[in-house]
Tab-separated table of C-alpha atoms (C1' of nucleotides) in Angstrom:
chain	number	residue	atom	x	y	z
I	4	UNK	CA	-19.941	-0.342	24.472
I	5	UNK	CA	-21.923	1.155	22.389
I	6	UNK	CA	-22.851	-0.715	19.905
I	7	UNK	CA	-23.662	0.424	16.797
I	8	UNK	CA	-25.763	-2.354	16.467
I	9	UNK	CA	-28.404	-0.766	18.072
I	10	UNK	CA	-28.777	1.667	15.565
I	11	UNK	CA	-30.043	-0.221	12.818
I	12	UNK	CA	-29.990	-3.378	11.184
I	13	UNK	CA	-26.743	-4.060	9.866
I	14	UNK	CA	-24.587	-6.626	8.468
I	15	UNK	CA	-21.213	-7.080	9.805
I	16	UNK	CA	-18.118	-7.759	8.005
I	17	UNK	CA	-14.765	-8.299	9.314
I	18	UNK	CA	-11.813	-7.377	7.488
I	19	UNK	CA	-8.420	-8.322	8.173
I	20	UNK	CA	-5.410	-6.684	7.281
I	21	UNK	CA	-3.540	-8.425	4.862
I	22	UNK	CA	-0.369	-9.003	5.909
I	23	UNK	CA	2.677	-8.114	5.160
I	24	UNK	CA	3.486	-5.310	3.378
I	25	UNK	CA	3.377	-5.353	0.033
I	26	UNK	CA	1.081	-6.100	-2.057
I	27	UNK	CA	-1.984	-5.844	-1.081
I	28	UNK	CA	-3.707	-6.421	-4.018
I	29	UNK	CA	-2.462	-9.343	-5.264
I	30	UNK	CA	-3.376	-11.410	-2.730
I	31	UNK	CA	-6.688	-11.869	-2.884
I	32	UNK	CA	-7.692	-13.997	-5.163
I	33	UNK	CA	-10.868	-14.747	-6.234
I	34	UNK	CA	-10.757	-15.330	-9.574
I	35	UNK	CA	-14.003	-14.285	-10.280
I	36	UNK	CA	-12.855	-10.959	-9.711
I	37	UNK	CA	-10.262	-11.287	-12.184
I	38	UNK	CA	-12.461	-12.261	-14.763
I	39	UNK	CA	-14.470	-9.394	-14.761
I	40	UNK	CA	-13.441	-8.054	-17.827
I	41	UNK	CA	-14.247	-10.627	-20.037
I	42	UNK	CA	-16.968	-12.099	-18.597
I	43	UNK	CA	-19.992	-11.600	-20.409
I	44	UNK	CA	-22.763	-12.768	-18.836
I	45	UNK	CA	-22.927	-14.632	-16.292
I	46	UNK	CA	-23.315	-13.429	-13.221
I	47	UNK	CA	-24.330	-16.591	-12.593
I	48	UNK	CA	-23.718	-16.255	-9.253
I	49	UNK	CA	-26.887	-14.840	-8.885
I	50	UNK	CA	-28.740	-17.800	-9.157
I	51	UNK	CA	-26.973	-20.093	-7.245
I	52	UNK	CA	-27.525	-23.532	-7.877
I	53	UNK	CA	-28.057	-25.403	-4.969
I	54	UNK	CA	-24.695	-25.669	-3.859
I	55	UNK	CA	-21.756	-23.668	-4.086
I	56	UNK	CA	-18.603	-25.054	-4.872
I	57	UNK	CA	-15.797	-23.309	-3.434
I	58	UNK	CA	-13.354	-22.146	-5.851
I	59	UNK	CA	-10.147	-23.481	-5.313
I	60	UNK	CA	-8.998	-20.147	-5.036
I	61	UNK	CA	-11.119	-19.101	-2.407
I	62	UNK	CA	-9.152	-19.976	0.350
I	63	UNK	CA	-11.810	-20.263	2.669
I	64	UNK	CA	-12.258	-23.633	3.674
I	65	UNK	CA	-15.700	-23.576	4.443
I	66	UNK	CA	-16.165	-27.095	4.798
I	67	UNK	CA	-13.964	-27.414	7.569
I	68	UNK	CA	-14.415	-24.338	9.167
I	69	UNK	CA	-15.200	-25.769	12.258
I	70	UNK	CA	-13.748	-23.482	14.443
I	71	UNK	CA	-11.500	-20.805	13.954
I	72	UNK	CA	-11.980	-19.990	17.336
I	73	UNK	CA	-14.117	-21.823	19.268
I	74	UNK	CA	-15.696	-20.099	21.828
I	75	UNK	CA	-18.963	-19.444	21.068
I	76	UNK	CA	-20.037	-16.429	21.923
I	77	UNK	CA	-20.960	-14.157	19.642
I	78	UNK	CA	-24.012	-14.052	21.155
I	79	UNK	CA	-24.286	-11.080	22.745
I	80	UNK	CA	-22.418	-9.183	20.781
I	81	UNK	CA	-24.628	-6.773	19.646
I	82	UNK	CA	-27.971	-7.119	20.666
I	83	UNK	CA	-28.786	-10.114	19.128
I	84	UNK	CA	-32.213	-10.091	19.603
I	85	UNK	CA	-33.036	-8.058	16.835
I	86	UNK	CA	-30.203	-7.432	14.763
I	87	UNK	CA	-28.334	-10.463	14.647
I	88	UNK	CA	-30.210	-12.028	12.019
I	89	UNK	CA	-28.769	-10.081	9.411
I	90	UNK	CA	-25.347	-9.583	10.485
I	91	UNK	CA	-22.637	-10.667	8.249
I	92	UNK	CA	-19.010	-10.860	8.953
I	93	UNK	CA	-16.017	-11.112	6.897
I	94	UNK	CA	-12.676	-12.284	7.763
I	95	UNK	CA	-9.588	-12.987	6.005
I	96	UNK	CA	-9.540	-16.234	4.316
I	97	UNK	CA	-6.007	-16.543	4.130
I	98	UNK	CA	-6.061	-17.246	7.569
I	99	UNK	CA	-7.427	-20.444	8.056
I	100	UNK	CA	-6.691	-20.595	11.446
I	101	UNK	CA	-3.322	-20.755	12.138
I	102	UNK	CA	-0.871	-18.200	12.063
I	103	UNK	CA	-2.682	-15.512	10.627
I	104	UNK	CA	-2.725	-13.609	13.582
I	105	UNK	CA	0.765	-12.964	13.393
I	106	UNK	CA	0.455	-11.346	10.281
I	107	UNK	CA	-1.814	-9.003	11.639
I	108	UNK	CA	0.241	-8.225	14.411
I	109	UNK	CA	2.930	-7.216	12.260
I	110	UNK	CA	0.924	-4.888	10.517
I	111	UNK	CA	-0.194	-3.468	13.608
I	112	UNK	CA	3.158	-2.884	14.647
I	113	UNK	CA	3.677	-0.052	12.516
I	114	UNK	CA	0.868	1.998	13.307
I	115	UNK	CA	0.588	5.146	11.610
I	116	UNK	CA	0.479	8.314	13.330
I	117	UNK	CA	-2.905	8.973	14.329
I	118	UNK	CA	-3.855	11.728	12.396
I	119	UNK	CA	-1.417	12.882	10.107
I	120	UNK	CA	-0.633	11.158	7.063
I	121	UNK	CA	2.826	10.172	6.690
I	122	UNK	CA	5.121	12.616	5.317
I	123	UNK	CA	5.534	12.282	1.753
I	124	UNK	CA	9.068	12.505	1.903
I	125	UNK	CA	9.320	9.492	3.804
I	126	UNK	CA	7.711	7.347	1.480
I	127	UNK	CA	8.820	4.383	3.077
I	128	UNK	CA	6.732	1.560	3.848
I	129	UNK	CA	4.332	0.408	1.458
I	130	UNK	CA	0.937	0.873	2.637
I	131	UNK	CA	-1.044	-1.976	3.803
I	132	UNK	CA	-4.686	-1.767	3.544
I	133	UNK	CA	-7.236	-3.944	5.079
I	134	UNK	CA	-8.938	-6.224	2.757
I	135	UNK	CA	-11.721	-8.633	2.861
I	136	UNK	CA	-11.069	-12.192	2.429
I	137	UNK	CA	-14.209	-13.967	3.263
I	138	UNK	CA	-17.701	-13.496	4.384
I	139	UNK	CA	-19.658	-14.583	7.342
I	140	UNK	CA	-23.241	-14.438	8.359
I	141	UNK	CA	-24.723	-14.879	11.748
I	142	UNK	CA	-27.354	-17.520	12.241
I	143	UNK	CA	-30.632	-16.006	13.241
I	144	UNK	CA	-31.257	-18.841	15.555
I	145	UNK	CA	-28.081	-19.636	17.412
I	146	UNK	CA	-26.158	-16.486	16.569
I	147	UNK	CA	-23.069	-18.312	15.571
I	148	UNK	CA	-21.148	-16.980	12.663
I	149	UNK	CA	-20.961	-19.044	9.540
I	150	UNK	CA	-18.533	-18.574	6.777
I	151	UNK	CA	-19.939	-17.943	3.389
I	152	UNK	CA	-17.965	-19.550	0.648
I	153	UNK	CA	-18.071	-16.945	-2.022
I	154	UNK	CA	-18.606	-13.341	-2.527
I	155	UNK	CA	-21.497	-14.029	-4.773
I	156	UNK	CA	-23.225	-16.099	-2.196
I	157	UNK	CA	-22.629	-13.452	0.345
I	158	UNK	CA	-24.134	-10.859	-1.912
I	159	UNK	CA	-27.135	-12.995	-2.440
I	160	UNK	CA	-27.633	-13.491	1.250
I	161	UNK	CA	-27.160	-9.851	1.943
I	162	UNK	CA	-29.670	-8.852	-0.633
I	163	UNK	CA	-32.367	-11.031	0.756
I	164	UNK	CA	-31.559	-11.317	4.366
I	165	UNK	CA	-34.360	-9.193	5.594
I	166	UNK	CA	-36.840	-11.433	3.971
I	167	UNK	CA	-34.887	-14.591	4.326
I	168	UNK	CA	-32.963	-14.751	7.545
I	169	UNK	CA	-29.917	-16.851	7.553
I	170	UNK	CA	-29.778	-20.015	9.591
I	171	UNK	CA	-27.091	-22.553	10.002
I	172	UNK	CA	-29.163	-24.874	7.946
I	173	UNK	CA	-28.929	-22.487	5.097
I	174	UNK	CA	-25.320	-23.359	4.983
I	175	UNK	CA	-26.118	-26.878	4.034
I	176	UNK	CA	-26.034	-25.693	0.591
I	177	UNK	CA	-22.310	-25.869	0.868
I	178	UNK	CA	-21.855	-27.765	4.095
I	179	UNK	CA	-24.263	-30.581	4.131
I	180	UNK	CA	-24.160	-31.331	7.735
I	181	UNK	CA	-23.903	-27.993	9.332
I	182	UNK	CA	-26.261	-27.151	12.119
I	183	UNK	CA	-26.554	-24.949	15.123
I	184	UNK	CA	-24.853	-27.592	17.127
I	185	UNK	CA	-21.599	-27.023	15.423
I	186	UNK	CA	-19.217	-24.530	16.893
I	187	UNK	CA	-19.066	-21.154	15.279
I	188	UNK	CA	-16.837	-20.751	12.328
I	189	UNK	CA	-15.438	-17.566	13.643
I	190	UNK	CA	-15.901	-15.315	16.621
I	191	UNK	CA	-15.242	-11.746	17.219
I	192	UNK	CA	-12.005	-11.636	18.937
I	193	UNK	CA	-9.565	-8.951	18.503
I	194	UNK	CA	-7.729	-10.403	15.673
I	195	UNK	CA	-9.697	-8.952	12.891
I	196	UNK	CA	-11.218	-5.770	11.920
I	197	UNK	CA	-14.941	-6.023	11.963
I	198	UNK	CA	-17.289	-3.910	10.063
I	199	UNK	CA	-20.975	-3.574	9.887
I	200	UNK	CA	-22.392	-4.150	6.517
I	201	UNK	CA	-25.790	-3.087	5.346
I	202	UNK	CA	-28.554	-5.448	4.468
I	203	UNK	CA	-30.537	-5.409	1.334
I	204	UNK	CA	-27.933	-4.218	-1.052
I	205	UNK	CA	-28.817	-5.457	-4.478
I	206	UNK	CA	-26.535	-7.887	-6.149
I	207	UNK	CA	-24.708	-6.334	-8.998
I	208	UNK	CA	-26.091	-6.963	-12.441
I	209	UNK	CA	-24.721	-9.850	-14.399
I	210	UNK	CA	-21.300	-9.136	-15.645
I	211	UNK	CA	-20.743	-6.310	-13.232
I	212	UNK	CA	-18.671	-6.401	-10.112
I	213	UNK	CA	-19.151	-4.463	-6.955
I	214	UNK	CA	-15.845	-3.792	-5.308
I	215	UNK	CA	-15.229	-2.648	-1.808
I	216	UNK	CA	-11.920	-1.096	-1.043
I	217	UNK	CA	-11.019	-0.273	2.479
I	218	UNK	CA	-9.016	2.700	3.432
I	219	UNK	CA	-6.410	2.925	6.064
I	220	UNK	CA	-7.147	3.766	9.613
I	221	UNK	CA	-7.181	7.372	10.508
I	222	UNK	CA	-8.450	8.497	7.178
I	223	UNK	CA	-11.567	10.369	6.413
I	224	UNK	CA	-13.547	7.441	5.180
I	225	UNK	CA	-13.668	3.802	5.938
I	226	UNK	CA	-14.086	2.413	2.479
I	227	UNK	CA	-15.109	3.025	-1.072
I	228	UNK	CA	-17.400	1.070	-3.304
I	229	UNK	CA	-16.817	0.839	-7.015
I	230	UNK	CA	-18.719	-0.907	-9.705
I	231	UNK	CA	-16.873	-2.334	-12.588
I	232	UNK	CA	-18.862	-2.600	-15.756
I	233	UNK	CA	-18.409	-5.537	-18.063
I	234	UNK	CA	-16.181	-3.396	-20.142
I	235	UNK	CA	-13.878	-2.892	-17.240
I	236	UNK	CA	-14.854	0.659	-16.650
I	237	UNK	CA	-14.852	1.570	-13.026
I	238	UNK	CA	-17.650	3.727	-11.767
I	239	UNK	CA	-17.692	5.405	-8.438
I	240	UNK	CA	-21.023	7.049	-7.910
I	241	UNK	CA	-24.616	6.797	-8.956
I	242	UNK	CA	-24.061	9.763	-11.137
I	243	UNK	CA	-21.375	7.966	-13.016
I	244	UNK	CA	-23.469	4.851	-13.270
I	245	UNK	CA	-26.304	6.779	-14.729
I	246	UNK	CA	-24.114	8.432	-17.193
I	247	UNK	CA	-22.543	5.191	-18.185
I	248	UNK	CA	-25.903	3.586	-18.713
I	249	UNK	CA	-26.995	6.502	-20.776
I	250	UNK	CA	-24.021	6.033	-22.951
I	251	UNK	CA	-24.544	2.338	-23.227
I	252	UNK	CA	-28.179	1.752	-23.856
I	253	UNK	CA	-27.599	-1.858	-24.286
I	254	UNK	CA	-27.425	-2.291	-20.601
I	255	UNK	CA	-30.635	-0.526	-20.118
I	256	UNK	CA	-32.133	-2.788	-22.635
I	257	UNK	CA	-30.973	-5.672	-20.627
I	258	UNK	CA	-32.948	-4.307	-17.831
I	259	UNK	CA	-30.186	-2.847	-15.786
I	260	UNK	CA	-31.159	0.150	-13.779
I	261	UNK	CA	-29.985	2.169	-10.870
I	262	UNK	CA	-31.805	0.170	-8.322
I	263	UNK	CA	-29.266	-2.528	-8.829
I	264	UNK	CA	-26.455	-0.381	-7.567
I	265	UNK	CA	-25.609	0.823	-4.128
I	266	UNK	CA	-22.603	2.680	-2.929
I	267	UNK	CA	-23.298	2.094	0.670
I	268	UNK	CA	-20.250	1.103	2.548
I	269	UNK	CA	-20.018	-0.926	5.683
I	270	UNK	CA	-19.011	0.738	8.865
I	271	UNK	CA	-16.113	-0.167	11.040
I	272	UNK	CA	-17.008	-1.727	14.258
I	273	UNK	CA	-14.034	-0.143	15.781
I	274	UNK	CA	-14.727	3.288	16.830
I	275	UNK	CA	-12.370	5.862	15.716
I	276	UNK	CA	-11.115	3.892	12.838
I	277	UNK	CA	-12.164	6.792	10.770
I	278	UNK	CA	-10.897	10.128	11.747
I	279	UNK	CA	-13.525	12.508	12.806
I	280	UNK	CA	-13.977	15.629	10.963
I	281	UNK	CA	-12.999	18.777	12.649
I	282	UNK	CA	-15.686	21.221	13.226
I	283	UNK	CA	-16.693	22.931	10.231
I	284	UNK	CA	-15.525	26.314	10.119
I	285	UNK	CA	-18.223	28.623	10.720
I	286	UNK	CA	-19.091	30.512	7.735
I	287	UNK	CA	-17.513	33.735	7.794
I	288	UNK	CA	-18.714	35.928	10.400
I	289	UNK	CA	-18.679	35.185	13.892
I	290	UNK	CA	-20.697	32.378	14.118
I	291	UNK	CA	-18.546	31.294	16.745
I	292	UNK	CA	-19.939	33.277	19.311
I	293	UNK	CA	-22.291	30.829	20.162
I	294	UNK	CA	-20.909	31.143	23.359
I	295	UNK	CA	-17.967	29.389	24.192
I	296	UNK	CA	-17.491	29.351	27.732
I	297	UNK	CA	-14.738	31.329	28.512
I	298	UNK	CA	-14.176	34.337	27.200
I	299	UNK	CA	-12.720	34.812	24.122
I	300	UNK	CA	-13.279	36.953	21.487
I	301	UNK	CA	-15.217	35.309	19.053
I	302	UNK	CA	-13.750	36.858	16.266
I	303	UNK	CA	-10.396	35.734	16.855
I	304	UNK	CA	-10.519	32.373	18.053
I	305	UNK	CA	-11.064	29.700	15.734
I	306	UNK	CA	-12.941	26.909	17.160
I	307	UNK	CA	-11.419	24.358	15.166
I	308	UNK	CA	-10.192	21.616	17.139
I	309	UNK	CA	-9.155	18.255	16.305
I	310	UNK	CA	-10.782	15.629	18.027
I	311	UNK	CA	-8.400	13.993	20.039
I	312	UNK	CA	-7.224	10.925	18.673
I	313	UNK	CA	-8.106	8.366	20.847
I	314	UNK	CA	-6.123	6.291	19.043
I	315	UNK	CA	-4.028	4.628	21.216
I	316	UNK	CA	-6.428	3.180	23.192
I	317	UNK	CA	-7.325	0.870	20.814
I	318	UNK	CA	-4.124	0.046	19.627
I	319	UNK	CA	-2.882	-1.048	22.700
I	320	UNK	CA	-5.306	-3.156	23.786
I	321	UNK	CA	-4.297	-6.096	24.999
I	322	UNK	CA	-4.482	-9.019	23.705
I	323	UNK	CA	-6.383	-11.115	22.143
I	324	UNK	CA	-8.654	-11.876	24.537
I	325	UNK	CA	-10.040	-14.067	22.334
I	326	UNK	CA	-13.021	-14.188	23.968
I	327	UNK	CA	-15.650	-13.541	22.057
I	328	UNK	CA	-18.085	-11.461	22.754
I	329	UNK	CA	-17.242	-8.220	22.314
I	330	UNK	CA	-19.086	-6.267	20.264
I	331	UNK	CA	-16.870	-3.723	19.719
I	332	UNK	CA	-13.614	-3.715	19.161
I	333	UNK	CA	-11.645	-6.049	20.629
I	334	UNK	CA	-8.366	-5.288	20.751
I	335	UNK	CA	-6.278	-5.127	18.099
I	336	UNK	CA	-7.677	-4.385	15.072
I	337	UNK	CA	-6.019	-3.746	12.163
I	338	UNK	CA	-4.019	-0.941	11.572
I	339	UNK	CA	-3.140	0.174	8.379
I	340	UNK	CA	-0.954	2.691	7.621
I	341	UNK	CA	-2.354	5.235	5.662
I	342	UNK	CA	0.259	7.003	4.267
I	343	UNK	CA	1.967	8.353	1.609
I	344	UNK	CA	0.449	10.771	-0.463
I	345	UNK	CA	0.484	14.252	0.167
I	346	UNK	CA	-1.883	16.460	-1.166
I	347	UNK	CA	-2.618	19.941	-1.445
I	348	UNK	CA	-5.767	21.238	-0.304
I	349	UNK	CA	-8.294	21.418	-2.833
I	350	UNK	CA	-11.546	22.833	-3.059
I	351	UNK	CA	-14.415	20.997	-4.221
I	352	UNK	CA	-16.289	22.149	-7.041
I	353	UNK	CA	-19.489	23.174	-5.993
I	354	UNK	CA	-21.525	20.856	-7.569
I	355	UNK	CA	-20.601	18.496	-9.433
I	356	UNK	CA	-21.399	17.518	-12.521
I	357	UNK	CA	-20.128	14.422	-13.333
I	358	UNK	CA	-17.014	13.865	-14.564
I	359	UNK	CA	-16.437	10.640	-15.623
I	360	UNK	CA	-13.130	10.830	-16.709
I	361	UNK	CA	-11.924	7.572	-16.212
I	362	UNK	CA	-11.021	5.179	-18.786
I	363	UNK	CA	-11.116	1.669	-18.635
I	364	UNK	CA	-9.657	-0.051	-15.899
I	365	UNK	CA	-8.369	-3.308	-15.440
I	366	UNK	CA	-9.388	-4.390	-12.323
I	367	UNK	CA	-7.529	-6.877	-10.988
I	368	UNK	CA	-7.373	-6.022	-7.698
I	369	UNK	CA	-8.862	-8.356	-5.979
I	370	UNK	CA	-9.289	-8.024	-2.649
I	371	UNK	CA	-12.409	-6.412	-2.619
I	372	UNK	CA	-15.519	-7.815	-1.789
H	9	DG	C1'	-0.358	8.879	-18.947
H	10	DC	C1'	-3.209	6.322	-16.055
H	11	DC	C1'	-5.243	4.885	-11.961
H	12	DA	C1'	-5.910	3.811	-7.095
H	13	DC	C1'	-6.490	6.079	-3.179
H	14	DC	C1'	-7.621	9.669	-0.181
H	15	DG	C1'	-9.459	14.290	1.352
H	16	DG	C1'	-12.934	16.888	2.285
H	17	DT	C1'	-17.163	19.630	1.125
H	18	DG	C1'	-22.094	20.082	0.585
H	19	DG	C1'	-26.220	18.413	1.962
H	20	DC	C1'	-29.008	16.240	4.918
W	14	DG	C1'	-22.600	12.466	12.126
W	15	DC	C1'	-23.362	10.286	7.849
W	16	DC	C1'	-23.570	10.052	2.993
W	17	DA	C1'	-22.547	11.139	-1.770
W	18	DC	C1'	-19.514	12.828	-4.816
W	19	DC	C1'	-15.504	13.990	-7.149
W	20	DG	C1'	-10.890	16.529	-7.451
W	21	DG	C1'	-6.259	15.743	-7.127
W	22	DT	C1'	-1.967	13.515	-6.802
W	23	DG	C1'	1.613	9.936	-5.935
W	24	DG	C1'	3.164	6.018	-7.829
W	25	DC	C1'	3.514	3.104	-11.238
DNA sequence: GCCACCGGTGGC
DNA sequence: GCCACCGGTGGC
């Protein structure tokens, strides 16, 4: 139990693996995402009117979310006392309750080898990556999780949550009668992958989209954030954003600046979702002699060791205990197979100047947050 | 040819 | 350990 929660304020997101093979991308849906390209202005979402209508596409049925799982319990999940107010959770919308779990299970079934990526040659199964389907925020008062109807609303809440804690009543904007007396919309059980999101991330500028793409388990990183400019250009770092803005002064004129971008990614609640990095090789020389117990000759032994994959533990966990409270990972979380793609080692350029090589992109992928 | 995805280093 | 960044490649 460890809770990462202790560490700092965080928002939580839960991600669920999208099911079945295939396609990951298509499924998601929000059309707002799809529109990105064309959409000129409006990021309307930023100012939400008083109530959000749920897109038909958003599958989340917020209004009836009465209880995906009813126990209530989230409470102690991570020390509530302080952090809970700004925790956000995501879960897969496609699941409104019913059978989703199965889907997940399937996915889990093929778990990838812990650490090695699948052999290229066997390019079999299409990779399934976790994706976000919906958003949830924990009430600062009762600690129950409430579904947030849209990505935009979620981004708004996340941006301001430190100053404006979320309460069940806040949800009346889209669920007129919601209150702390209602059962939680979702609980942390082992059926979903949960992640800790960060508070205070600025909403993307109007016309821009902030995309979150999750990586498969066992990889070197949990997720990537991309910004998609109104033109469709995908940018993956502050350096690229800056360069893009420099090349398109019109955005600067609109008032867009770097403070409106953040590449911070959420963290997986499940430990070991991300592979740990082996020790860095000591720089030439024997640094190694820092004394390993034993006796070996420093010069010859290479201290590199892989961390053992604790993998299985999690995978096997039993079932869905459905109970709630766990802060950490419950049992099954999603597994994705990371896979295919072999790659030769490469060395990073020592510094990097930016590259921005990419061209426009059509982003239609939607499952990002 | 393009792009999504992933690895992995440098820096803290 | 985490974060930022970006090269590289498989797959389309």
